[in-house]
Coordinates of C-alpha atoms in Angstrom, one line a residue:
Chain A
X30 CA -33.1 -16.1 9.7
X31 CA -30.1 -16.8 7.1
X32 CA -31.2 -13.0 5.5
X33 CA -31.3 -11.8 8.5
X34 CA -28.1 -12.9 9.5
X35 CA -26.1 -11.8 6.5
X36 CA -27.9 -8.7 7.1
X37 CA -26.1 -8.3 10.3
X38 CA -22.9 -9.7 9.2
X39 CA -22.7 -6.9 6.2
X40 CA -23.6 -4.2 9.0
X41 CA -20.6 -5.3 11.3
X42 CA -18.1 -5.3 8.1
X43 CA -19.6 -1.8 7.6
X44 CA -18.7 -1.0 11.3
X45 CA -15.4 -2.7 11.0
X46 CA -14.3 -0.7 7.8
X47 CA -15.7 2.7 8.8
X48 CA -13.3 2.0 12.5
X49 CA -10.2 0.7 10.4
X50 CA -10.6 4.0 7.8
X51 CA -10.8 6.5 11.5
X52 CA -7.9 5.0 13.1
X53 CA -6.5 5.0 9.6
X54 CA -6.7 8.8 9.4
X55 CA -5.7 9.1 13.0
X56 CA -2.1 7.6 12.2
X57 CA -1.9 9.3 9.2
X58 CA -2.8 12.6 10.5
X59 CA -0.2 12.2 14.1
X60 CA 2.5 11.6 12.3
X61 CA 3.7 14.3 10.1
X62 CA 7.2 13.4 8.5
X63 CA 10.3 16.0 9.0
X64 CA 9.8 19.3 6.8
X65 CA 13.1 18.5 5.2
X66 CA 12.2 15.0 4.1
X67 CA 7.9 15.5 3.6
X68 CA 7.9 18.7 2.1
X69 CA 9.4 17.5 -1.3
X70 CA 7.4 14.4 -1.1
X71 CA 4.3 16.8 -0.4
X72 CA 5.4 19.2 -3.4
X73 CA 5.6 16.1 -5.9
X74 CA 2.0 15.3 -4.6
X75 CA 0.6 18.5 -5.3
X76 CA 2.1 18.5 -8.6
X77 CA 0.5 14.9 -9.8
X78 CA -2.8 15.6 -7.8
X79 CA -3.6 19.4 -8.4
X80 CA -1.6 20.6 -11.2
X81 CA -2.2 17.7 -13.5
X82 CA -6.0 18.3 -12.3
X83 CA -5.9 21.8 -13.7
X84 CA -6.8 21.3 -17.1
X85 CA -9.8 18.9 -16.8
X86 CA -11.1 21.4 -13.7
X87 CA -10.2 24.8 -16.0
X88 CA -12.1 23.4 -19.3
X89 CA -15.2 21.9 -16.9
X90 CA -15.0 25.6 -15.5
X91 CA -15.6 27.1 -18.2
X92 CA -18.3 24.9 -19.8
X93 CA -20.4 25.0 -17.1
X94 CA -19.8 28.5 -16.8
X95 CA -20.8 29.4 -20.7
X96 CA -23.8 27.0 -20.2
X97 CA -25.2 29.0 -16.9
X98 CA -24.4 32.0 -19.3
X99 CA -26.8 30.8 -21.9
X100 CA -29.3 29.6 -19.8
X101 CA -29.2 32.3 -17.5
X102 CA -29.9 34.7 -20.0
X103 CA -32.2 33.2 -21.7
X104 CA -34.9 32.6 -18.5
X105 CA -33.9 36.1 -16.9
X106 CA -34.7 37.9 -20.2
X107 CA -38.0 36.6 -20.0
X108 CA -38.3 38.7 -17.2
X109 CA -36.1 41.7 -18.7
X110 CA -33.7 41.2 -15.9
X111 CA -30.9 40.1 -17.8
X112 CA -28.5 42.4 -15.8
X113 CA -28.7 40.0 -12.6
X114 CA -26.6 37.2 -14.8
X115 CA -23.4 38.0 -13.4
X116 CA -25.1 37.6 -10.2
X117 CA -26.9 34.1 -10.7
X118 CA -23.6 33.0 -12.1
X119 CA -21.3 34.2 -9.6
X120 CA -23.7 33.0 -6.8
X121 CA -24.5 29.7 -8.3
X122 CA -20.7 29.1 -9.1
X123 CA -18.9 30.1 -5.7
X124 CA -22.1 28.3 -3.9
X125 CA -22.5 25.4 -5.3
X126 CA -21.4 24.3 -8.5
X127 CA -17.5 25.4 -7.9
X128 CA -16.9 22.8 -4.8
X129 CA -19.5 20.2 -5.8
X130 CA -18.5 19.9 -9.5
X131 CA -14.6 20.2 -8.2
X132 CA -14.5 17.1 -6.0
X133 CA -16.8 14.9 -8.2
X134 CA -14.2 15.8 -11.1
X135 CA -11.3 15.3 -8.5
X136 CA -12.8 12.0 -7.4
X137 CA -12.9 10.5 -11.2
X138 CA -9.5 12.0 -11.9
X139 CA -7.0 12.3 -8.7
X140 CA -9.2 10.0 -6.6
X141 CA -9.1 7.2 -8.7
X142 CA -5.8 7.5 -9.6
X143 CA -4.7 7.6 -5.5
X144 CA -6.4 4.4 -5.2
X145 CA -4.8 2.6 -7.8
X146 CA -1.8 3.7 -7.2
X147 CA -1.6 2.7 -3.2
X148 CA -3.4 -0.4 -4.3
X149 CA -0.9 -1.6 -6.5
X150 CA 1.9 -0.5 -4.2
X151 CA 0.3 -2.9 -2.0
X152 CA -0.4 -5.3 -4.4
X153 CA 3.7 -5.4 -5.5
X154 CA 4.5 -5.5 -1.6
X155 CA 6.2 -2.0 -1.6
X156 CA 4.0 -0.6 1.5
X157 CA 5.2 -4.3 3.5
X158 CA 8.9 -4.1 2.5
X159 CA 8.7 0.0 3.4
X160 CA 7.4 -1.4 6.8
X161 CA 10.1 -4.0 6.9
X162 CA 13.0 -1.4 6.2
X163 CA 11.7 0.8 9.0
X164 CA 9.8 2.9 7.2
X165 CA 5.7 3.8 8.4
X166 CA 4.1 4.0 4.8
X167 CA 1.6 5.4 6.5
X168 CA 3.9 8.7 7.1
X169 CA 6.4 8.4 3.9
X170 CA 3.3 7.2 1.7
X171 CA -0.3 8.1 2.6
X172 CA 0.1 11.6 4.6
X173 CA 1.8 13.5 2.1
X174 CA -1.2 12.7 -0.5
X175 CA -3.6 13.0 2.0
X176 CA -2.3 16.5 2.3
X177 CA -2.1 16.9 -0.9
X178 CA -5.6 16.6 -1.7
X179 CA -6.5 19.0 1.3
X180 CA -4.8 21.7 -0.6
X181 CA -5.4 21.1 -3.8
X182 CA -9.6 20.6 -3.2
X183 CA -10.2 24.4 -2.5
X184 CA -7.2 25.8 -4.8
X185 CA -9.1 23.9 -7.7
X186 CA -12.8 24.8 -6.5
X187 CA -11.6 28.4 -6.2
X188 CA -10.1 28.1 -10.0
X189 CA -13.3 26.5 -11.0
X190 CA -15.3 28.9 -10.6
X191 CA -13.2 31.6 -11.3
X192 CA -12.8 30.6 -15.1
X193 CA -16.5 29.8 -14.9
X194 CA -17.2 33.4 -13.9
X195 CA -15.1 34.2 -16.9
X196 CA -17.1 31.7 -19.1
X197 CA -20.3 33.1 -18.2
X198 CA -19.0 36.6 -19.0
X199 CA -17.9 35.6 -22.4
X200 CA -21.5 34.5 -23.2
X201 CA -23.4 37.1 -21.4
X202 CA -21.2 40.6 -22.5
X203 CA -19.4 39.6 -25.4
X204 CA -22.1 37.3 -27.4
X205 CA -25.5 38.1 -25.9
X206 CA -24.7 41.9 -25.6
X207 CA -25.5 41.9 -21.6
X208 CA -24.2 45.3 -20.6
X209 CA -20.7 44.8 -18.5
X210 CA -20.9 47.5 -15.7
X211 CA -24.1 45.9 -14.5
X212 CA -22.8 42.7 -15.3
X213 CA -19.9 43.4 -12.9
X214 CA -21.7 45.5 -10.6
X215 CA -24.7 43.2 -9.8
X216 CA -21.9 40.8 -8.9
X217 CA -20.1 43.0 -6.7
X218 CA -23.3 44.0 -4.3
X219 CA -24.7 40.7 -4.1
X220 CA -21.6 38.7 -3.5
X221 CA -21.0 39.1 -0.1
X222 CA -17.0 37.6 0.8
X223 CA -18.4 35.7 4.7
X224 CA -22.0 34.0 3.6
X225 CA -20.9 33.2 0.0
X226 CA -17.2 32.8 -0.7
X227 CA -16.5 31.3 2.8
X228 CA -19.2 29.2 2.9
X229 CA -17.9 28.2 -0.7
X230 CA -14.5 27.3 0.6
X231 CA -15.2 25.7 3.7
X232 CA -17.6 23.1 1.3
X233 CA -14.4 23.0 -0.6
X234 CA -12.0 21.9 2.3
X235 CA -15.1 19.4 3.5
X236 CA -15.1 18.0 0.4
X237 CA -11.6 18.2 -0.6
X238 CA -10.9 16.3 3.1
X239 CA -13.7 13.6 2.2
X240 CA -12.8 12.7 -1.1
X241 CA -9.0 12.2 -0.2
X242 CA -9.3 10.4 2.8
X243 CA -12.0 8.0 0.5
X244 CA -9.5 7.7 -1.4
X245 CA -5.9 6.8 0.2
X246 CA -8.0 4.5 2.9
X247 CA -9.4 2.6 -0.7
X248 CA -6.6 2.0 -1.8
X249 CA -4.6 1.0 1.4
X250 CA -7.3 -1.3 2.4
X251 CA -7.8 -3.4 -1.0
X252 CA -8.0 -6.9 -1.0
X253 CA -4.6 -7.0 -3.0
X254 CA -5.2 -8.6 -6.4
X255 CA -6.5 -7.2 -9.7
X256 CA -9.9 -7.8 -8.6
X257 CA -9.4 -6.2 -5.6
X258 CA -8.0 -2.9 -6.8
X259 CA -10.9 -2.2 -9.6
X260 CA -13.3 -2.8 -6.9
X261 CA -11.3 -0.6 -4.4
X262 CA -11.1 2.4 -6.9
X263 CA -14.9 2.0 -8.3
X264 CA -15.8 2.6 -4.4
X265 CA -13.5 5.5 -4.4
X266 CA -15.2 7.0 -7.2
X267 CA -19.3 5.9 -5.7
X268 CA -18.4 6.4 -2.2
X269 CA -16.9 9.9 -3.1
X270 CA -19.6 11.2 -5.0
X271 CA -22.5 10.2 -2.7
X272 CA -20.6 11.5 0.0
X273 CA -20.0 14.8 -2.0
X274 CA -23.2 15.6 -2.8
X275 CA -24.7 14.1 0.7
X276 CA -23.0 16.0 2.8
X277 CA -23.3 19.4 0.2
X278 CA -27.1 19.4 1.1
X279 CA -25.6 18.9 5.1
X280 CA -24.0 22.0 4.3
X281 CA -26.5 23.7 2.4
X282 CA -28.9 23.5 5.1
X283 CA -26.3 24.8 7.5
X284 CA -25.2 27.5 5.8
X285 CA -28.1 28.8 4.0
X286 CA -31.2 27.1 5.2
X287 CA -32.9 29.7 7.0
X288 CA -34.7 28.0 9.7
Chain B
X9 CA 30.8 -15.7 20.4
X10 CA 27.2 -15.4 21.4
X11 CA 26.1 -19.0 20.6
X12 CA 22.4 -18.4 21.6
X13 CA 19.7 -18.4 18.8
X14 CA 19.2 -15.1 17.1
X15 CA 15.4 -15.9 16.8
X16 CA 13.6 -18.3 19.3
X17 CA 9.8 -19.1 18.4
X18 CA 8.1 -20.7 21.3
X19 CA 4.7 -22.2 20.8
X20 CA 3.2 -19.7 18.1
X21 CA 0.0 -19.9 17.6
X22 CA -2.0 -17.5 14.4
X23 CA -5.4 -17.9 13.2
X24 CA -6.4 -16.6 10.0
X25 CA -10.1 -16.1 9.7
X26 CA -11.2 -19.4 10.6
X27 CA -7.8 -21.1 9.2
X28 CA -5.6 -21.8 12.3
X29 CA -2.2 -21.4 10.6
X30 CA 0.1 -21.9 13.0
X31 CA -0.3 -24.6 16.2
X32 CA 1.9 -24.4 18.5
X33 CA 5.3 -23.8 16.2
X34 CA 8.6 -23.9 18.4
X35 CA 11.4 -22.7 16.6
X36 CA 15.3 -21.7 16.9
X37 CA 17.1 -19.8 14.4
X38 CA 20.9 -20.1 15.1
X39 CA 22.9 -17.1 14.7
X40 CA 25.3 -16.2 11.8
X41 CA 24.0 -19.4 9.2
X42 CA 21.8 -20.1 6.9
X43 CA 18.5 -21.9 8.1
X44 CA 15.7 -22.6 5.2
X45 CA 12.4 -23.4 6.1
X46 CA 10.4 -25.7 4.0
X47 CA 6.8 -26.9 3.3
X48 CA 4.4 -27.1 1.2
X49 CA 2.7 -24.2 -0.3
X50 CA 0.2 -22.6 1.2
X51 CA 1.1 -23.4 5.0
X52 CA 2.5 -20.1 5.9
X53 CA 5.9 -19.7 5.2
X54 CA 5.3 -16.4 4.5
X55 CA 3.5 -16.0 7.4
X56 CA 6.2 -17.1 9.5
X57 CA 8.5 -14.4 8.3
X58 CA 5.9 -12.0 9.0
X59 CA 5.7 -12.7 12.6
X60 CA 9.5 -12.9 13.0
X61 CA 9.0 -9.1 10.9
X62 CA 6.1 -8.4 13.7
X63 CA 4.1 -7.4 10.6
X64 CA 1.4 -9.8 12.3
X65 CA 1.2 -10.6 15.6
X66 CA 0.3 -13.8 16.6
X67 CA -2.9 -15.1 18.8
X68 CA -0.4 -16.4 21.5
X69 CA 3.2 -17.6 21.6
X70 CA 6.4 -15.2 21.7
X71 CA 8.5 -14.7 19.2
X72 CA 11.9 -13.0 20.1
X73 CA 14.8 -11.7 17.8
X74 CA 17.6 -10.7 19.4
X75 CA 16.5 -10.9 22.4
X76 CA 13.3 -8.6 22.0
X77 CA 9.7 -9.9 22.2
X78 CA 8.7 -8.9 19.1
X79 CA 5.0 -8.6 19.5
X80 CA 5.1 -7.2 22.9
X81 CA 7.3 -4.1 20.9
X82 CA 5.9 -0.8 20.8
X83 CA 5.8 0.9 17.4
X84 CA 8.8 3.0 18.0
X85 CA 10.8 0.1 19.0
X86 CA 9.8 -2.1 16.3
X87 CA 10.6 0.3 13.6
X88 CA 14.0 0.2 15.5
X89 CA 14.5 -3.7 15.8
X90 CA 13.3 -3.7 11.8
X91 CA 16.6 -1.4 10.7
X92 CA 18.4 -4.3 11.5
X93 CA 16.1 -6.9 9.8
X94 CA 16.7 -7.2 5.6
X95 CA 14.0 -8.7 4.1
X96 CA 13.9 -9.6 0.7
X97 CA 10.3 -10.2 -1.1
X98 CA 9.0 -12.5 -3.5
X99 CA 8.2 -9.9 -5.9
X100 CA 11.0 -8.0 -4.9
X101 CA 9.1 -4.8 -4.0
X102 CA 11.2 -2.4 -5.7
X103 CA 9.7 1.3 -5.4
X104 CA 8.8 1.3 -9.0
X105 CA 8.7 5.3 -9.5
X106 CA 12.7 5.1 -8.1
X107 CA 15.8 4.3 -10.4
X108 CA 17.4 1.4 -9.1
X109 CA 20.4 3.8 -7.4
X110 CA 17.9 5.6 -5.5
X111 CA 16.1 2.0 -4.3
X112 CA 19.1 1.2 -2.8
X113 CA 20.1 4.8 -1.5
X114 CA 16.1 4.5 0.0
X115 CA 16.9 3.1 3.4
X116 CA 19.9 4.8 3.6
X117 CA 18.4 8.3 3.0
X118 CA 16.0 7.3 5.7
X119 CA 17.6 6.3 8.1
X120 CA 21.3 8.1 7.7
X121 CA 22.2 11.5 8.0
X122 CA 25.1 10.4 5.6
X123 CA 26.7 12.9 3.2
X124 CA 25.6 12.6 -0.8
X125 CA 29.0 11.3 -2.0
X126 CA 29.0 8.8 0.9
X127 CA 25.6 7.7 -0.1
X128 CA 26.7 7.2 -3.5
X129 CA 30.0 5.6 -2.6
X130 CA 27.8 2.7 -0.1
X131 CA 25.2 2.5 -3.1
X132 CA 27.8 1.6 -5.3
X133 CA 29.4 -1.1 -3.2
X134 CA 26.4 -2.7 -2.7
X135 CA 25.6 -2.8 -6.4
X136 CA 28.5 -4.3 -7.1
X137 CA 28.6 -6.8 -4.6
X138 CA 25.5 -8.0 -6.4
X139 CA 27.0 -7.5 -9.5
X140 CA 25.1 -4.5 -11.3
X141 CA 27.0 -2.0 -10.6
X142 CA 26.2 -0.3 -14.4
X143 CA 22.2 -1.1 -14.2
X144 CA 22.3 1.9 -11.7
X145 CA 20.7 4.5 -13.8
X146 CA 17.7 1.6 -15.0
X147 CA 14.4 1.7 -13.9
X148 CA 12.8 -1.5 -12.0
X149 CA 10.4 -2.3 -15.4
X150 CA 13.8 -2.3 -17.1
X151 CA 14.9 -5.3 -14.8
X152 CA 14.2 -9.0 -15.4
X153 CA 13.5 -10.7 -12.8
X154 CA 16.7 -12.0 -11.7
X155 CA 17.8 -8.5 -11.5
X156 CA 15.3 -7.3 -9.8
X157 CA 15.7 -9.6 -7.2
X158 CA 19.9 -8.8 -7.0
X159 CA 18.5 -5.1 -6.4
X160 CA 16.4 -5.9 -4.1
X161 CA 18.8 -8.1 -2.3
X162 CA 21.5 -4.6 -2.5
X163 CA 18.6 -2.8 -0.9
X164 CA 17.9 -5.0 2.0
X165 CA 21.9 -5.2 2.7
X166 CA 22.3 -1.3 2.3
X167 CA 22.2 -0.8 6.4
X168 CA 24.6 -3.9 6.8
X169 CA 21.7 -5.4 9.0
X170 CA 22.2 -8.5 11.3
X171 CA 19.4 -10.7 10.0
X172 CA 18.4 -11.1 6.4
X173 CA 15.1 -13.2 5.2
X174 CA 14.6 -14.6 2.0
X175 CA 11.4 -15.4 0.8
X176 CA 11.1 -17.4 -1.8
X177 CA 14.7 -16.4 -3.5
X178 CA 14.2 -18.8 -6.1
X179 CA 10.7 -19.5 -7.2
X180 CA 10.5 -18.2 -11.0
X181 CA 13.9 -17.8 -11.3
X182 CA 16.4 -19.7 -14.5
X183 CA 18.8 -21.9 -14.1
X184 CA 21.7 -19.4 -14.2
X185 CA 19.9 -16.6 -12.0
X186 CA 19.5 -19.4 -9.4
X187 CA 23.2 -20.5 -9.5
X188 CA 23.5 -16.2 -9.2
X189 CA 21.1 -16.1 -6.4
X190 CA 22.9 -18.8 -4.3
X191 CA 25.9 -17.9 -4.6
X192 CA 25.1 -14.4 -3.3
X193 CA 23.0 -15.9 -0.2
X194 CA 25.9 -18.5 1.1
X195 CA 28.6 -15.0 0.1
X196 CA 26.8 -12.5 2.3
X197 CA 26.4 -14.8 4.9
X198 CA 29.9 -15.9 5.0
X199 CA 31.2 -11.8 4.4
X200 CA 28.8 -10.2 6.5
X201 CA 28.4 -12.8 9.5
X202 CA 24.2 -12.7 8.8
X203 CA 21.9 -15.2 10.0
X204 CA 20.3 -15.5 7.2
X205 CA 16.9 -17.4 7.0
X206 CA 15.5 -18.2 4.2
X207 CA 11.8 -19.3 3.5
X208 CA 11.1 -22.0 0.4
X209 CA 9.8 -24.9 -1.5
X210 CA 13.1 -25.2 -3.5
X211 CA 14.1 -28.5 -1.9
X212 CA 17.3 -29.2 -3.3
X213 CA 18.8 -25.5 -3.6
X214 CA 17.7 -25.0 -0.2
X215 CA 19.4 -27.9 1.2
X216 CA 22.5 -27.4 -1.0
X217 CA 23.6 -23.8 0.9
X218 CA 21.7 -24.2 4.3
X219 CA 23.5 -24.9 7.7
X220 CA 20.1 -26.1 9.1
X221 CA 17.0 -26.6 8.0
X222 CA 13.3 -27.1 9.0
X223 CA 10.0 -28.5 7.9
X224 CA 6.4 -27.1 8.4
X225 CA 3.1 -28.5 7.7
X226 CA -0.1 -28.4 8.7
X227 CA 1.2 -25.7 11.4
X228 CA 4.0 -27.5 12.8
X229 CA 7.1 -28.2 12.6
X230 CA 7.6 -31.9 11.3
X231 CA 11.3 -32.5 10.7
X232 CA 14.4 -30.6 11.5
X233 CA 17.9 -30.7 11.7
X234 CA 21.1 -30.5 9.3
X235 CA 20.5 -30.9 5.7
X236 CA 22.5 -34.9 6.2
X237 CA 20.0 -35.7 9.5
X238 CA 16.9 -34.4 7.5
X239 CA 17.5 -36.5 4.5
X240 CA 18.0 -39.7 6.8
X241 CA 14.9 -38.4 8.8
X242 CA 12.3 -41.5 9.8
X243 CA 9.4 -39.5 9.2
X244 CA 7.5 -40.4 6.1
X245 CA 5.8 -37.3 5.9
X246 CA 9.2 -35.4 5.9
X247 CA 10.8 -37.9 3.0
X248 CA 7.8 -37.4 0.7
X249 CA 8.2 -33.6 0.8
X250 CA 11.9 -34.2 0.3
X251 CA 11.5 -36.8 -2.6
X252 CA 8.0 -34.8 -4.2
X253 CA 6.2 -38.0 -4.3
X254 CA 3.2 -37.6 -5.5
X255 CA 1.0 -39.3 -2.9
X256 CA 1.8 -40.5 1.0
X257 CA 1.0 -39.4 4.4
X258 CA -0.3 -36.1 2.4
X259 CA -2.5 -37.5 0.1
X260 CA -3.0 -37.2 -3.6
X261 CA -6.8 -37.0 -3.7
X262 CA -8.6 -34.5 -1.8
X263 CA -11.0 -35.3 0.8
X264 CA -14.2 -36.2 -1.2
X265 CA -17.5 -38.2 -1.0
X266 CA -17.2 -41.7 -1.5
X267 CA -16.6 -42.3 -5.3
X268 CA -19.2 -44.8 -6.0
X269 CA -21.9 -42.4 -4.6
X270 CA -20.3 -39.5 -6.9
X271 CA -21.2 -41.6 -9.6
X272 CA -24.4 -43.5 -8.2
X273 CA -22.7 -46.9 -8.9
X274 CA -22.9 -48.3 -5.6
X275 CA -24.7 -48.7 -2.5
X276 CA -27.9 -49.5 -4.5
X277 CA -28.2 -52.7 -2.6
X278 CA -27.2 -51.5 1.0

C-alpha cells in the first residue's frame, strides 16, 4: 500500500510540474515586452546563447562530419560506390545528425548555463525584488531567452551541418581522392530542399523550442538553494536529451516513415 | 492628514504545505512611521511582507494597502500598486550583471519615459542620499555587504514610493553599517513621509527608531504597541523575546520523549 501510495504521489508531482511548466510557457509566450525595450535584451541573448555556442557546434560539425567522411568511404568502397559519399553525408547530416547532435550540444552548453543562471537569480531574490519593483520577470527575464533559443536552435543546426558537409568533403576529395563533381553532384540530385532540408529544420525548431523551454522552466522552478540548482540544471541536461532524441524518432516516423 | 492605516491585515490566514503559518493575524500599519515587526525566526516574517507585496496570497483574510485588496488585485493592477511599494531584501537582490548606476536607473528605465540626463541626474541623488555617490561605476561583487544593502535601499527609493519594507535591514551587518543603516531608515522616513515597515529579530535596533511595533509567534500577533508599552507589556511570552532568555513560555528543550525512557533508566518498575 505505502509503495503504492508514493507511487501515486510521484505521479501527481509529475502532473503538477508538467501544468506549472504549460502555464509557465503560456505567460511567457503572451506577454512579449516592447520592441524598443526586448529587442536589446533579446540581441544580448542571442549573443550569450548562440554566438558563444558557435565554436563548440562549428568544431563538433566538423568532426562528425570528417568521421562520416572516413567511414563512409570506407563501407561504400566496398561496394565501389564511393561517389554516393557526398550524398550519405549530406543526407545523414541535414536529417539527422545536424538537429539531434545541435540541441544535445546546446542542452550541455546553453541549456545548462540558462538554468543556472535563472536559478541563481532566484536563489539571490533578483526574480522576487524584479516582481516587487513592478517588473514580470517572466517578460523582462525568461521570454527574451526563451526566444533566444528558438532562434538560435535552427541557425546552429543549419551551421552544423554545413561545416560537417565541409568536413566530410575534406576527407572524401582532398584525402581519400573521391572525385568532386560526383561528390557535389550526387549531393545535388538526391538532396531534395521540402523532404530533407525542411524536414531538417522543422526537427531543428522542435528541438530548439523543447530544449529551451526545459531549460528556462528548470531553472525558474528550482527549489532555491545550492542543492536545488545542480539538481535543476542536471534535469535540464537528462530531460533535454531524452526529450531530443524521443521526440527525433516522433519525427522520424512522421516525416520519413513510409507507412 | 489621512490618519487611516496605510496597511490593514484582517484575520490572515496562510498555510504552507502542511505548516499553518499564519492564524488569524490582524494587523494595522499606520501611515508615514516606522512600525517593525518582530519574532522569532522562522515564523514568517518574511512571509508577512510577501502577502502585504501580494507575492503570495493567503488561504483567507484580506490584506489591503492603500485601500486596495491586495489579493483580490488583478495582475495589471498589482504590478501598478507595487510601483509604489519599495522593498528592500535580505540579500539585497542587486541585478548582479548591472553596475550599481544602472541598478538604481532599473526601475526608473522601466517604468519612466524620463530623458537620459534626467535619469542620471535622479540616480545620482539617490546615491548620494545613501552616501555612495562615487561607487557608481562598481559592480555589486565589488560591494560589501553594507553597501550593497545602501544600493539596494537607493534602488527601492528611485520611484519615491509611498511604502518602503525592510527585511531584515540589519542581520549580518557591523556595528558601524548598522548605525549607517538606521540612520538612513528613521531619515527617509522623516524626508520622504514613508511608512516604512520594517521586518526583524534585531530587538534593540528595532525598538530604538520604530514609532510602533509588533510581535508575532506561532502565527499571531502576541504583543503590540509603542516601543515604551511593549517593554512594560504583561505578557511573559513577549518579555522573553524582548529580554532573549534562554528558556520561558517558549521552551528551551524541544518537545521530546521522556528522558528516562531515552536513556532506558526508568520505568523498569512501572
Amino acid at each position: 500500500m505505502e509503495k503504492l501510495a508514493s507511487f501515486g504521489r510521484r505521479g501527481l508531482d509529475i502532473l503538477a510540474s508538467l501544468g506549472r511548466s504549460g502555464r509557465f510557457l503560456a505567460g511567457v509566450v503572451g506577454g512579449v515586452p516592447k520592441p524598443s525595450v526586448g529587442f536589446p535584451l533579446l540581441l544580448r541573448q542571442l549573443y550569450s546563447i548562440g554566438v558563444l555556442s558557435l565554436a563548440i557546434i562549428v568544431v563538433s560539425g566538423l568532426f562528425i562530419g570528417m568521421v562520416l567522411g572516413l567511414q563512409g568511404y570506407t563501407i561504400l568502397s566496398d561496394y565501389g560506390s564511393e561517389a554516393a559519399i557526398g550524398q550519405m553525408i549530406a543526407l545523414t547530416l541535414v536529417r539527422e545528425l545536424g538537429p539531434v547532435v545541435t540541441a544535445l550540444l546546446f542542452a550541455g552548453r546553453a541549456g545548462s548555463a540558462l538554468t543556472a543562471e535563472i536559478g541563481l537569480m532566484k536563489t539571490t531574490e533578483q526574480l522576487s525584488s524584479m516582481e516587487m519593483m513592478g517588473v514580470d520577470p517572466l517578460r523582462r527575464v525568461i521570454a527574451p531567452r526563451l526566444w533566444a533559443g528558438f532562434i538560435a536552435v535552427p541557425v546552429l543546426a543549419a551551421v552544423f551541418s554545413v561545416v560537417g558537409i565541409w568536413g566530410g568533403m575534406m576527407v572524401g576529395v582532398e584525402w581519400l581522392g573521391v572525385f568532386e563533381g560526383s561528390f557535389w553532384g550526387n549531393m545535388q540530385s538526391s538532396v531534395s530542399f521540402t523532404s530533407d532540408v525542411l524536414n531538417g529544420v522543422i526537427k531543428s525548431i522542435v528541438f530548439g523550442f523543447v530544449c529551451t523551454w526545459i531549460a528556462v522552466y528548470q531553472g525558474y522552478d528550482c527549489v532555491p538553494t545550492s542543492a536545488g540548482i545542480s539538481s535543476a540544471t542536471t534535469k535540464t541536461v537528462v530531460y533535454s536529451s531524452l526529450a531530443v532524441l524521443g521526440l527525433d524518432f516522433v519525427l522520424t516516423a512522421v516525416m520519413f516513415g513510409d507507412f | 492628514m489621512d490618519t487611516s492605516p496605510y496597511i490593514e491585515l484582517r484575520d490572515v490566514v496562510f498555510t504552507r504545505g502542511d505548516r499553518r503559518i499564519f492564524d488569524g493575524v490582524s494587523l494595522d500599519i499606520p501611515r508615514g512611521k516606522i512600525t517593525a515587526i518582530m519574532g522569532p525566526s522562522g515564523t514568517g516574517k518574511t512571509t508577512l511582507l510577501r502577502l502585504i507585496g501580494g507575492q503570495l496570497r493567503p488561504d483567507s483574510g484580506t490584506i489591503s494597502v492603500a485601500g486596495e485588496n491586495v489579493p483580490r488585485l488583478k495582475r495589471k493592477d498589482l504590478y501598478r500598486l507595487r510601483e509604489k511599494m519599495g522593498m528592500l531584501f535580505q540579500s539585497g537582490a542587486l541585478f548582479t550583471d548591472l553596475s550599481v548606476f544602472e541598478n538604481v536607473a532599473f526601475p526608473l528605465r522601466v517604468h519612466t519615459a524620463l530623458p537620459e540626463d534626467m535619469i542620471r541626474d535622479i540616480v545620482l541623488m539617490k546615491l548620494e542620499a545613501v552616501g555612495l555617490r562615487g561607487a557608481r561605476e562598481l559592480m555589486p561583487a565589488e560591494l560589501s555587504g553594507g553597501m550593497t544593502r545602501r544600493v539596494a535601499l537607493a534602488r527601492s527609493i528611485a520611484l519615491d514610493p509611498e511604502l518602503i519594507m525592510y527585511d531584515e535591514p540589519f542581520t549580518g551587518q557591523d556595528p558601524i553599517a548598522m548605525g549607517v543603516l538606521i540612520k538612513l531608515i528613521r531619515d527617509l522616513n522623516s524626508s520622504m513621509g514613508l511608512t516604512s515597515v520594517m521586518v526583524s529579530h534585531d530587538v534593540q535596533e528595532s525598538l530604538s527608531i520604530c514609532h510602533y511595533a509588533c510581535i508575532v509567534a506561532d502565527g499571531q500577533v502576541i504583543g503590540d504597541g509603542t516601543p515604551e508599552e511593549l517593554r512594560e507589556h504583561p505578557s511573559q511570552r513577549v518579555q522573553q523575546f524582548l529580554h532573549g532568555h534562554p528558556d520561558g513560555p517558549v521552551p528551551f528543550h524541544y518537545p521530546a520523549a521522556d528522558a528516562g525512557q531515552d536513556w532506558g533508566i526508568a520505568g523498569r518498575g512501572d
